[in-house]
Short mmCIF file of C-alpha atoms and ligand atoms in Angstrom, two decimals:
data_model
loop_
_atom_site.label_atom_id
_atom_site.label_comp_id
_atom_site.label_asym_id
_atom_site.label_seq_id
_atom_site.Cartn_x
_atom_site.Cartn_y
_atom_site.Cartn_z
CA UNK A 1 0.00 0.00 0.00
CA UNK A 2 1.56 3.27 -1.05
CA UNK A 3 1.23 6.41 1.06
CA UNK A 4 1.12 10.08 0.15
CA UNK A 5 4.09 12.27 1.12
CA UNK A 6 2.97 15.47 2.80
CA UNK A 7 4.98 17.82 5.03
CA UNK A 8 7.92 15.43 4.90
CA UNK A 9 5.90 12.48 6.23
CA UNK A 10 4.14 9.45 4.84
CA UNK A 11 0.37 9.81 5.02
CA UNK A 12 -1.63 6.59 4.74
CA UNK A 13 -4.88 6.65 2.79
CA UNK A 14 -7.89 4.83 4.21
CA UNK A 15 -9.79 4.94 0.91
CA UNK A 16 -9.89 2.61 -2.07
CA UNK A 17 -6.65 1.37 -3.65
CA UNK A 18 -5.90 -0.07 -7.10
CA UNK A 19 -3.32 -2.63 -8.13
CA UNK A 20 -0.44 -1.79 -10.36
CA UNK A 21 1.36 -4.79 -11.83
CA UNK A 22 4.75 -5.12 -13.50
CA UNK A 23 4.13 -4.70 -17.26
CA UNK A 24 6.73 -7.42 -17.93
CA UNK A 25 5.12 -9.88 -15.54
CA UNK A 26 1.50 -9.64 -14.46
CA UNK A 27 2.15 -11.98 -11.51
CA UNK A 28 4.33 -9.30 -9.90
CA UNK A 29 2.21 -6.84 -7.90
CA UNK A 30 4.27 -3.63 -7.75
CA UNK A 31 1.98 -1.42 -5.69
CA UNK A 32 -1.47 -0.77 -4.32
CA UNK A 33 -2.11 2.84 -5.25
CA UNK A 34 -4.70 4.92 -3.41
CA UNK A 35 -7.34 6.65 -5.53
CA UNK A 36 -6.64 9.86 -3.61
CA UNK A 37 -9.24 12.32 -2.47
CA UNK A 38 -9.95 16.03 -2.37
CA UNK A 39 -9.25 15.98 1.38
CA UNK A 40 -5.73 14.59 0.94
CA UNK A 41 -5.00 16.98 -1.90
CA UNK A 42 -6.32 19.89 0.20
CA UNK A 43 -3.98 18.92 3.00
CA UNK A 44 -0.99 18.84 0.64
CA UNK A 45 -1.73 22.19 -1.00
CA UNK A 46 -2.28 23.81 2.41
CA UNK A 47 1.08 22.47 3.62
CA UNK A 48 2.79 23.69 0.44
CA UNK A 49 1.23 27.14 0.91
CA UNK A 50 2.40 27.22 4.49
CA UNK A 51 5.96 26.26 3.52
CA UNK A 52 6.10 28.86 0.75
CA UNK A 53 7.11 31.95 2.69
CA UNK A 54 10.04 30.19 4.38
CA UNK A 55 11.27 28.48 1.21
CA UNK A 56 10.88 31.45 -1.14
CA UNK A 57 12.73 33.70 1.32
CA UNK A 58 15.75 31.43 1.57
CA UNK A 59 18.74 32.85 -0.25
CA UNK A 60 19.23 31.35 -3.73
CA UNK A 61 22.55 29.69 -2.77
CA UNK A 62 20.82 27.92 0.13
CA UNK A 63 18.10 26.55 -2.16
CA UNK A 64 20.91 25.51 -4.52
CA UNK A 65 22.58 23.57 -1.69
CA UNK A 66 19.34 21.69 -1.06
CA UNK A 67 19.08 20.70 -4.72
CA UNK A 68 22.71 19.56 -4.77
CA UNK A 69 22.05 17.47 -1.65
CA UNK A 70 19.03 15.91 -3.36
CA UNK A 71 21.19 15.07 -6.39
CA UNK A 72 23.76 13.43 -4.13
CA UNK A 73 21.10 11.28 -2.46
CA UNK A 74 19.66 10.21 -5.80
CA UNK A 75 23.19 9.41 -6.96
CA UNK A 76 23.70 7.23 -3.88
CA UNK A 77 20.44 5.40 -4.59
CA UNK A 78 20.77 5.27 -8.36
CA UNK A 79 20.54 1.50 -8.80
CA UNK A 80 17.52 1.15 -6.51
CA UNK A 81 15.74 3.91 -8.45
CA UNK A 82 16.65 2.48 -11.86
CA UNK A 83 15.41 -0.97 -10.83
CA UNK A 84 12.14 0.57 -9.62
CA UNK A 85 11.59 2.31 -12.97
CA UNK A 86 12.39 -0.91 -14.81
CA UNK A 87 9.92 -2.93 -12.74
CA UNK A 88 7.12 -0.39 -12.52
CA UNK A 89 6.90 0.84 -16.12
CA UNK A 90 8.83 -1.83 -18.07
CA UNK A 91 11.68 0.46 -19.12
CA UNK A 92 14.82 -1.43 -20.21
CA UNK A 93 17.37 -1.15 -17.41
CA UNK A 94 19.99 0.66 -19.52
CA UNK A 95 17.48 3.44 -20.27
CA UNK A 96 16.26 3.46 -16.67
CA UNK A 97 19.85 4.03 -15.52
CA UNK A 98 20.16 6.80 -18.10
CA UNK A 99 17.01 8.39 -16.70
CA UNK A 100 18.50 8.45 -13.19
CA UNK A 101 21.70 10.02 -14.54
CA UNK A 102 19.58 12.64 -16.26
CA UNK A 103 17.94 13.47 -12.92
CA UNK A 104 21.32 14.34 -11.44
CA UNK A 105 22.05 16.70 -14.34
CA UNK A 106 18.61 18.31 -14.00
CA UNK A 107 19.05 18.92 -10.27
CA UNK A 108 22.58 20.28 -10.65
CA UNK A 109 21.56 22.55 -13.52
CA UNK A 110 18.59 23.88 -11.53
CA UNK A 111 20.81 24.41 -8.50
CA UNK A 112 22.92 26.66 -10.74
CA UNK A 113 19.81 28.53 -11.85
CA UNK A 114 19.00 29.34 -8.21
CA UNK A 115 22.15 31.47 -7.98
CA UNK A 116 21.97 33.19 -11.36
CA UNK A 117 20.73 36.73 -11.93
CA UNK A 118 17.00 36.99 -11.30
CA UNK A 119 16.13 40.22 -13.10
CA UNK A 120 17.29 43.13 -15.25
CA UNK A 121 18.08 46.75 -14.68
CA UNK A 122 15.84 48.88 -16.94
CA UNK A 123 16.62 52.56 -17.60
CA UNK A 124 13.89 54.72 -16.06
CA UNK A 125 12.45 57.83 -17.70
CA UNK A 126 13.63 59.81 -14.71
CA UNK A 127 17.41 59.90 -14.48
CA UNK A 128 17.26 59.80 -10.70
CA UNK A 129 15.19 56.66 -10.42
CA UNK A 130 16.46 53.11 -10.27
CA UNK A 131 14.24 50.68 -12.15
CA UNK A 132 14.63 46.95 -12.31
CA UNK A 133 12.69 43.75 -12.75
CA UNK A 134 12.59 41.04 -10.13
CA UNK A 135 11.64 37.47 -10.79
CA UNK A 136 9.49 36.04 -8.04
CA UNK A 137 8.09 32.53 -7.61
CA UNK A 138 4.51 31.82 -8.68
CA UNK A 139 3.72 30.20 -5.32
CA UNK A 140 2.37 26.68 -4.97
CA UNK A 141 2.69 24.80 -8.24
CA UNK A 142 0.89 21.59 -9.18
CA UNK A 143 2.80 19.06 -11.27
CA UNK A 144 0.78 16.36 -13.01
CA UNK A 145 2.92 13.77 -14.73
CA UNK A 146 2.66 10.67 -16.95
CA UNK A 147 4.09 7.21 -16.36
CA UNK A 148 6.76 6.92 -19.06
CA UNK A 149 9.54 8.99 -17.44
CA UNK A 150 8.61 8.42 -13.80
CA UNK A 151 11.69 10.19 -12.40
CA UNK A 152 12.86 12.62 -15.07
CA UNK A 153 9.55 14.36 -15.79
CA UNK A 154 8.60 14.98 -12.13
CA UNK A 155 12.13 16.28 -11.57
CA UNK A 156 12.46 18.44 -14.66
CA UNK A 157 9.41 20.23 -13.35
CA UNK A 158 10.13 20.13 -9.59
CA UNK A 159 13.81 21.11 -9.74
CA UNK A 160 13.33 24.49 -11.47
CA UNK A 161 10.11 25.12 -9.52
CA UNK A 162 12.04 24.73 -6.26
CA UNK A 163 15.13 26.56 -7.52
CA UNK A 164 13.03 29.66 -8.17
CA UNK A 165 11.36 29.52 -4.74
CA UNK A 166 8.04 27.78 -5.47
CA UNK A 167 6.70 24.91 -3.41
CA UNK A 168 5.40 21.80 -5.11
CA UNK A 169 2.56 19.30 -5.03
CA UNK A 170 3.25 16.45 -7.46
CA UNK A 171 0.57 14.06 -8.64
CA UNK A 172 2.34 11.28 -10.53
CA UNK A 173 0.65 8.77 -12.79
CA UNK A 174 -1.20 5.93 -11.09
CA UNK A 175 1.16 3.68 -13.09
CA UNK A 176 4.35 5.30 -11.76
CA UNK A 177 3.45 5.98 -8.14
CA UNK A 178 5.88 3.56 -6.51
CA UNK A 179 8.82 5.32 -8.17
CA UNK A 180 7.38 8.70 -7.14
CA UNK A 181 7.29 7.62 -3.52
CA UNK A 182 10.98 6.65 -3.76
CA UNK A 183 11.67 10.08 -5.20
CA UNK A 184 9.85 11.61 -2.23
CA UNK A 185 11.87 9.47 0.13
CA UNK A 186 15.10 10.65 -1.47
CA UNK A 187 13.96 14.27 -0.92
CA UNK A 188 13.32 13.49 2.75
CA UNK A 189 16.69 11.77 3.08
CA UNK A 190 18.42 14.74 1.44
CA UNK A 191 16.95 17.03 4.08
CA UNK A 192 14.64 19.06 1.84
CA UNK A 193 12.57 21.16 4.27
CA UNK A 194 9.19 19.53 5.03
CA UNK A 195 6.33 20.86 2.92
CA UNK A 196 8.28 22.20 -0.04
CA UNK A 197 7.94 19.00 -2.08
CA UNK A 198 4.77 16.96 -1.56
CA UNK A 199 3.44 13.97 -3.46
CA UNK A 200 -0.24 13.06 -3.62
CA UNK A 201 -1.11 9.76 -5.24
CA UNK A 202 -4.31 8.91 -7.00
CA UNK A 203 -6.33 8.80 -10.14
CA UNK A 204 -6.66 11.69 -12.52
CA UNK A 205 -10.37 11.90 -11.89
CA UNK A 206 -10.04 12.09 -8.08
CA UNK A 207 -6.64 13.50 -7.07
CA UNK A 208 -5.90 15.19 -10.41
CA UNK A 209 -9.20 17.07 -10.57
CA UNK A 210 -8.89 18.18 -6.94
CA UNK A 211 -5.35 19.44 -7.52
CA UNK A 212 -6.35 21.50 -10.57
CA UNK A 213 -9.08 23.12 -8.47
CA UNK A 214 -7.11 23.68 -5.24
CA UNK A 215 -7.29 27.38 -4.41
CA UNK A 216 -3.61 27.62 -3.29
CA UNK A 217 -2.31 26.41 -6.67
CA UNK A 218 -0.97 29.29 -8.81
CA UNK A 219 0.56 27.30 -11.65
CA UNK A 220 0.07 23.89 -13.27
CA UNK A 221 2.68 22.04 -15.25
CA UNK A 222 1.19 19.01 -16.98
CA UNK A 223 2.66 16.30 -19.16
CA UNK A 224 0.45 13.59 -20.61
CA UNK A 225 -2.17 12.96 -23.25
CA UNK A 226 -3.93 15.55 -25.38
CA UNK A 227 -7.27 14.52 -23.90
CA UNK A 228 -6.24 15.38 -20.35
CA UNK A 229 -4.10 18.35 -21.39
CA UNK A 230 -7.20 20.04 -22.78
CA UNK A 231 -8.97 19.61 -19.43
CA UNK A 232 -5.97 21.10 -17.63
CA UNK A 233 -5.85 24.09 -19.98
CA UNK A 234 -9.59 24.75 -19.64
CA UNK A 235 -9.51 24.69 -15.82
CA UNK A 236 -6.37 26.84 -15.64
CA UNK A 237 -7.81 29.40 -18.07
CA UNK A 238 -11.05 29.56 -16.09
CA UNK A 239 -9.06 30.11 -12.87
CA UNK A 240 -6.62 32.51 -14.56
CA UNK A 241 -3.59 30.62 -13.30
CA UNK A 242 -0.48 29.88 -15.31
CA UNK A 243 -0.25 26.54 -17.09
CA UNK A 244 1.84 24.57 -19.50
CA UNK A 245 0.77 21.34 -21.17
CA UNK A 246 3.22 18.97 -22.83
CA UNK A 247 1.31 16.35 -24.76
CA UNK A 248 1.67 13.81 -27.52
CA UNK A 249 3.39 13.60 -30.86
CA UNK A 250 3.25 11.84 -34.22
CA UNK A 251 6.92 12.33 -34.89
CA UNK A 252 8.37 11.85 -38.35
CA UNK A 253 11.73 11.22 -39.91
CA UNK A 254 12.27 12.23 -43.52
CA UNK A 255 14.90 10.29 -45.46
CA UNK A 256 16.38 11.78 -48.63
CA UNK A 257 18.13 9.71 -51.28
CA UNK A 258 21.58 11.07 -50.42
CA UNK A 259 21.31 10.09 -46.72
CA UNK A 260 23.69 7.72 -44.97
CA UNK A 261 21.06 4.94 -45.10
CA UNK A 262 22.55 2.74 -42.42
CA UNK A 263 22.73 5.63 -39.96
CA UNK A 264 19.23 6.83 -40.90
CA UNK A 265 17.89 3.31 -40.38
CA UNK A 266 19.76 2.82 -37.10
CA UNK A 267 18.42 6.05 -35.59
CA UNK A 268 14.92 5.48 -36.96
CA UNK A 269 14.84 1.97 -35.51
CA UNK A 270 16.04 3.27 -32.14
CA UNK A 271 13.58 6.19 -32.14
CA UNK A 272 10.64 3.99 -33.09
CA UNK A 273 11.28 0.81 -31.13
CA UNK A 274 13.36 1.41 -28.01
CA UNK A 275 11.23 1.32 -24.84
CA UNK A 276 8.56 -0.09 -27.18
CA UNK A 277 7.92 3.32 -28.75
CA UNK A 278 6.49 4.73 -25.54
CA UNK A 279 8.14 8.14 -25.60
CA UNK A 280 6.33 11.30 -26.58
CA UNK A 281 9.22 11.89 -29.02
CA UNK A 282 9.24 8.34 -30.43
CA UNK A 283 9.41 8.08 -34.21
CA UNK A 284 6.08 6.88 -35.53
CA UNK A 285 6.34 7.85 -39.21
CA UNK A 286 9.17 7.46 -41.74
CA UNK A 287 8.77 9.41 -44.96
CA UNK A 288 11.19 8.31 -47.65
CA UNK A 289 11.79 10.17 -50.88
CA UNK A 290 11.05 8.03 -53.94
CA UNK A 291 13.95 5.88 -55.07
CA UNK A 292 15.40 5.41 -51.57
CA UNK A 293 12.61 3.34 -50.05
CA UNK A 294 13.95 -0.11 -50.84
CA UNK A 295 17.43 0.51 -49.49
CA UNK A 296 16.04 2.24 -46.40
CA UNK A 297 13.54 -0.49 -45.52
CA UNK A 298 16.20 -3.17 -45.94
CA UNK A 299 18.57 -1.29 -43.63
CA UNK A 300 15.73 -0.63 -41.18
CA UNK A 301 14.93 -4.32 -40.97
CA UNK A 302 18.57 -5.12 -40.17
CA UNK A 303 18.70 -2.44 -37.51
CA UNK A 304 15.45 -3.48 -35.81
CA UNK A 305 16.69 -7.05 -35.67
CA UNK A 306 19.65 -5.83 -33.62
CA UNK A 307 17.37 -4.44 -30.90
CA UNK A 308 16.93 -7.09 -28.27
CA UNK A 309 13.38 -7.56 -27.00
CA UNK A 310 13.33 -7.96 -23.18
CA UNK A 311 13.70 -9.15 -20.51
CA UNK A 312 14.06 -5.54 -19.44
CA UNK A 313 16.38 -6.33 -16.56
CA UNK A 314 19.07 -7.52 -19.00
CA UNK A 315 21.68 -4.84 -19.75
CA UNK A 316 21.34 -5.17 -23.55
CA UNK A 317 17.52 -5.23 -23.67
CA UNK A 318 16.18 -2.42 -25.86
CA UNK A 319 12.48 -3.17 -26.33
CA UNK A 320 10.27 -3.88 -23.34
CA UNK A 321 6.55 -4.47 -22.86
CA UNK A 322 3.71 -2.01 -23.33
CA UNK A 323 2.53 -0.41 -20.11
CA UNK A 324 -0.79 -2.32 -20.03
CA UNK A 325 -2.87 -4.90 -21.83
CA UNK A 326 -5.31 -2.05 -22.56
CA UNK A 327 -2.59 -0.19 -24.47
CA UNK A 328 -1.86 -3.36 -26.42
CA UNK A 329 -5.54 -3.86 -27.32
CA UNK A 330 -5.86 -0.27 -28.46
CA UNK A 331 -2.85 -0.57 -30.82
CA UNK A 332 -4.18 -3.84 -32.22
CA UNK A 333 -7.55 -2.20 -32.88
CA UNK A 334 -6.02 0.75 -34.76
CA UNK A 335 -3.92 -1.61 -36.88
CA UNK A 336 -6.91 -3.80 -37.69
CA UNK A 337 -9.02 -0.80 -38.69
CA UNK A 338 -6.20 0.53 -40.89
CA UNK A 339 -5.88 -2.83 -42.63
CA UNK A 340 -2.19 -1.97 -42.77
CA UNK A 341 0.25 -3.94 -44.91
CA UNK A 342 3.12 -5.23 -42.78
CA UNK A 343 6.61 -4.64 -44.19
CA UNK A 344 8.38 -6.15 -41.22
CA UNK A 345 7.33 -7.74 -37.95
CA UNK A 346 9.86 -8.81 -35.36
CA UNK A 347 9.45 -12.23 -33.78
CA UNK A 348 8.62 -12.11 -30.08
CA UNK A 349 10.74 -14.46 -28.00
CA UNK A 350 8.66 -17.01 -26.17
CA UNK A 351 9.11 -18.63 -22.82
CA UNK A 352 8.61 -17.66 -19.25
CA UNK A 353 10.18 -14.25 -19.50
CA UNK A 354 7.51 -13.11 -21.95
CA UNK A 355 4.27 -14.99 -21.48
CA UNK A 356 3.02 -12.83 -18.59
CA UNK A 357 4.06 -9.46 -20.05
CA UNK A 358 2.35 -7.00 -22.39
CA UNK A 359 4.92 -7.54 -25.13
CA UNK A 360 4.17 -6.36 -28.64
CA UNK A 361 6.44 -7.06 -31.63
CA UNK A 362 8.20 -4.14 -33.33
CA UNK A 363 6.29 -3.57 -36.53
CA UNK A 364 6.86 -1.59 -39.73
CA UNK A 365 3.81 -1.02 -41.91
CA UNK A 366 3.10 0.69 -45.20
CA UNK A 367 1.00 3.75 -44.49
CA UNK A 368 -0.99 4.40 -47.60
CA UNK A 369 -3.49 7.01 -46.40
CA UNK A 370 -1.76 9.95 -44.66
CA UNK A 371 -5.06 11.01 -43.11
CA UNK A 372 -5.92 7.63 -41.58
CA UNK A 373 -5.74 7.13 -37.81
CA UNK A 374 -2.53 5.15 -38.25
CA UNK A 375 -0.80 8.25 -39.62
CA UNK A 376 -2.56 10.84 -37.50
CA UNK A 377 -3.04 9.44 -33.99
CA UNK A 378 -0.39 8.73 -31.40
CA UNK A 379 -0.22 4.92 -30.96
CA UNK A 380 2.40 4.85 -28.19
CA UNK A 381 3.82 1.51 -29.26
CA UNK A 382 6.62 0.03 -31.41
CA UNK A 383 4.85 0.68 -34.71
CA UNK A 384 6.36 2.66 -37.57
CA UNK A 385 4.26 3.73 -40.56
CA UNK A 386 6.25 4.39 -43.74
CA UNK A 387 5.32 6.67 -46.62
CA UNK A 388 6.94 7.44 -49.96
CA UNK A 389 7.07 11.07 -51.15
CA UNK A 390 7.81 12.34 -54.66
CA UNK A 391 10.32 14.93 -53.49
CA UNK A 392 11.48 16.86 -50.45
CA UNK A 393 8.56 19.31 -50.60
CA UNK A 394 5.99 16.54 -50.56
CA UNK A 395 7.93 14.82 -47.76
CA UNK A 396 7.90 17.95 -45.58
CA UNK A 397 4.22 18.55 -46.34
CA UNK A 398 3.47 14.98 -45.20
CA UNK A 399 5.62 15.40 -42.09
CA UNK A 400 3.64 18.54 -41.20
CA UNK A 401 0.26 16.97 -41.99
CA UNK A 402 -0.76 16.02 -38.45
CA UNK A 403 -2.26 17.97 -35.56
CA UNK A 404 1.01 17.46 -33.63
CA UNK A 405 4.36 19.22 -33.80
CA UNK A 406 6.70 17.75 -31.22
CA UNK A 407 9.83 16.30 -32.83
CA UNK A 408 11.12 15.54 -36.34
CA UNK A 409 14.39 14.65 -38.03
CA UNK A 410 15.73 14.83 -41.60
CA UNK A 411 18.42 12.51 -42.92
CA UNK A 412 20.54 14.03 -45.67
CA UNK A 413 24.10 15.10 -46.49
CA UNK A 414 22.88 18.20 -48.33
CA UNK A 415 23.30 21.33 -46.23
CA UNK A 416 20.87 23.31 -48.39
CA UNK A 417 18.12 20.74 -47.80
CA UNK A 418 18.95 20.67 -44.10
CA UNK A 419 18.52 24.43 -43.78
CA UNK A 420 15.30 24.35 -45.79
CA UNK A 421 13.98 21.63 -43.46
CA UNK A 422 14.83 23.60 -40.33
CA UNK A 423 12.72 26.50 -41.61
CA UNK A 424 9.80 24.50 -42.99
CA UNK A 425 9.27 21.83 -40.32
CA UNK A 426 6.60 22.74 -37.76
CA UNK A 427 7.93 21.08 -34.62
CA UNK A 428 9.40 22.16 -31.31
CA UNK A 429 12.41 19.86 -31.76
CA UNK A 430 13.86 19.77 -35.26
CA UNK A 431 16.93 17.69 -36.02
CA UNK A 432 19.16 16.75 -38.91
CA UNK A 433 20.78 13.30 -38.93
CA UNK A 434 19.63 12.56 -35.38
CA UNK A 435 16.83 10.53 -33.84
CA UNK A 436 13.56 12.14 -32.80
CA UNK A 437 13.84 11.10 -29.16
CA UNK A 438 15.50 12.78 -26.24
CA UNK A 439 16.73 16.27 -25.69
CA UNK A 440 19.65 17.69 -23.74
CA UNK A 441 18.40 18.42 -20.19
CA UNK A 442 19.52 22.06 -20.45
CA UNK A 443 17.83 22.78 -23.82
CA UNK A 444 14.23 24.02 -24.12
CA UNK A 445 11.78 21.17 -24.62
CA UNK A 446 8.25 21.25 -26.00
CA UNK A 447 6.17 21.15 -29.14
CA UNK A 448 4.24 23.26 -31.62
CA UNK A 449 0.60 22.97 -32.72
CA UNK A 450 -1.41 20.39 -30.76
CA UNK A 451 1.61 19.01 -28.89
CA UNK A 452 2.03 21.74 -26.27
CA UNK A 453 0.74 24.97 -24.86
CA UNK A 454 2.32 27.56 -22.62
CA UNK A 455 6.05 28.09 -22.34
CA UNK A 456 8.69 25.45 -22.96
CA UNK A 457 10.20 23.29 -20.24
CA UNK A 458 13.82 22.81 -19.19
CA UNK A 459 16.89 24.98 -19.50
CA UNK A 460 16.41 28.74 -19.48
CA UNK A 461 12.78 28.26 -20.59
CA UNK A 462 11.85 26.93 -17.15
CA UNK A 463 12.53 30.35 -15.61
CA UNK A 464 9.76 31.82 -17.78
CA UNK A 465 7.23 29.39 -16.43
CA UNK A 466 8.12 29.23 -12.75
CA UNK A 467 8.59 32.95 -12.10
CA UNK A 468 6.58 36.15 -12.32
CA UNK A 469 8.10 39.50 -13.19
CA UNK A 470 7.74 42.38 -10.79
CA UNK A 471 8.87 45.76 -12.17
CA UNK A 472 10.27 47.95 -9.41
CA UNK A 473 11.05 51.65 -9.51
CA UNK A 474 12.80 53.41 -6.66
CA UNK A 475 12.77 57.20 -6.64
CA UNK A 476 14.81 59.44 -4.33
P1 NAD B 501 -2.46 10.70 -19.26
O1 NAD B 501 -2.89 11.98 -19.89
O2 NAD B 501 -3.40 9.57 -19.25
O3 NAD B 501 -2.09 10.97 -17.71
C1 NAD B 501 -1.18 11.98 -17.36
C2 NAD B 501 -1.46 12.43 -15.94
O4 NAD B 501 -2.72 13.13 -15.91
C3 NAD B 501 -1.59 11.28 -14.93
O5 NAD B 501 -0.97 11.66 -13.72
C4 NAD B 501 -3.09 11.16 -14.77
O6 NAD B 501 -3.48 10.59 -13.54
C5 NAD B 501 -3.52 12.61 -14.85
N1 NAD B 501 -4.94 12.83 -15.17
C6 NAD B 501 -5.77 12.02 -15.90
N2 NAD B 501 -7.01 12.58 -15.96
C7 NAD B 501 -6.95 13.77 -15.29
C8 NAD B 501 -7.90 14.79 -15.00
N3 NAD B 501 -9.16 14.72 -15.44
N4 NAD B 501 -7.50 15.86 -14.29
C9 NAD B 501 -6.21 15.96 -13.84
N5 NAD B 501 -5.28 15.01 -14.07
C10 NAD B 501 -5.63 13.92 -14.78
O7 NAD B 501 -1.06 10.30 -19.93
P2 NAD B 501 -0.19 8.98 -19.71
O8 NAD B 501 -0.87 7.80 -20.32
O9 NAD B 501 0.25 8.89 -18.29
O10 NAD B 501 1.12 9.34 -20.57
C11 NAD B 501 1.22 9.13 -21.95
C12 NAD B 501 1.02 10.44 -22.69
O11 NAD B 501 1.95 11.41 -22.21
C13 NAD B 501 1.29 10.31 -24.17
O12 NAD B 501 0.32 11.02 -24.88
C14 NAD B 501 2.66 10.99 -24.33
O13 NAD B 501 2.91 11.51 -25.62
C15 NAD B 501 2.57 12.06 -23.31
N6 NAD B 501 3.91 12.53 -22.94
C16 NAD B 501 4.28 13.77 -23.37
C17 NAD B 501 5.55 14.24 -23.08
C18 NAD B 501 5.98 15.61 -23.52
O14 NAD B 501 6.87 16.17 -22.89
N7 NAD B 501 5.40 16.16 -24.57
C19 NAD B 501 6.43 13.45 -22.33
C20 NAD B 501 6.00 12.20 -21.91
C21 NAD B 501 4.73 11.75 -22.21
#
């Protein structure tokens, strides 16, 4: 039975709980997660509001020290945390370890932000006056996060929020709550003052809704599906509080005939299939310019075959299970409706390590209709739809022809085409000769069109979200 983490203490929940099972092995019960309630959420937001004045008035270097201490604790517990991610969400252990390492970078970067300049001097119209801007924290911020990066996403929101003097109430996904409680425990162990970082567990409908509505909350940072992101945006707009929503993608690679085909195929295979395609930036479409398709598909097949499917605890595993049997059913339904022609389907290993997991074979299909669900909707699985375009203009038009705009990559050796692509592609992350997944933890992250709203996350962009500007003028 998992407990909430409020004011530095575990708070048991007497209400209903739901099971969460290991996606690799349904016989392994990972956690019983409370549904959460408005009362628990109210307690957490009240505690966070109470802690705000002390935390926001600490000197920046002191807040930085706390974040460094948190990083040290996470570093000390890195293997325990990586194993928890692997077990709870089915992430291959090598990627889970990478996620923990990323957390350390995020915390150390944010610690640095806490001691950097927090405003500008602005010439006043009167020569005698001193005018400047101050950046102040928003107050209590609510963080609502998905299951697929159970450490990194909560931390890439919480670390800058805390660095800039906000206090936090995190509501993690019901499917990543065990890892979130370990994160909370590491904050306690690192000596983070009670009340500045709180974790309420529960369903979106119960705990999530209550958190969006809590009167103390002055900002909401959400990552998850478009469906829920729209709810978050509507509530925040109605309450006139700041929000950002990071949502899904239908990310494309475009392959030109002059590309290094083996490299293009290797990075496309990795972007589409690693972690079973369950990243918001996963590659789900490959658009190949006519003439190159045969060579590319052949190379792609070779590269996918190199990606080992589970067990996720093995160091060289690349593809794990889907998060739930429901996710697997939903992908199967979309594929059946699309009547898609399979170009390649990996063989799933059999045996004990696989029979109780939600494994789904990496699959490459021919996507004939660019407006069909297969080409338009996020599947969140190891499925790549391929298209052939007449030329680069048609390829870019196809890449842009979805409601999303998160990440995209072009493979070419032609600098002119690369520059053209950078200007024409409507996505928050645009790459050349790279995969669509991942972003440096200090670079702005987010999408265009239906993928995001509000300011970007990470790096200097986080300052925009987690602070308010106060313009001050002092006259003699
Ligand atoms: P989800 O939208 O189902 O859930 C996200 C969070 O919202 C969970 O904590 C959930 O409990 C909560 N929630 C659900 N209903 C709510 C409500 N009515 N009010 C308040 N909170 C509510 O998403 P998921 O299945 O956990 O994650 C997968 C999705 O996340 C995919 O669409 C993926 O693309 C997206 N994602 C986006 C990014 C990004 O940065 N753009 C990163 C990772 C994942």
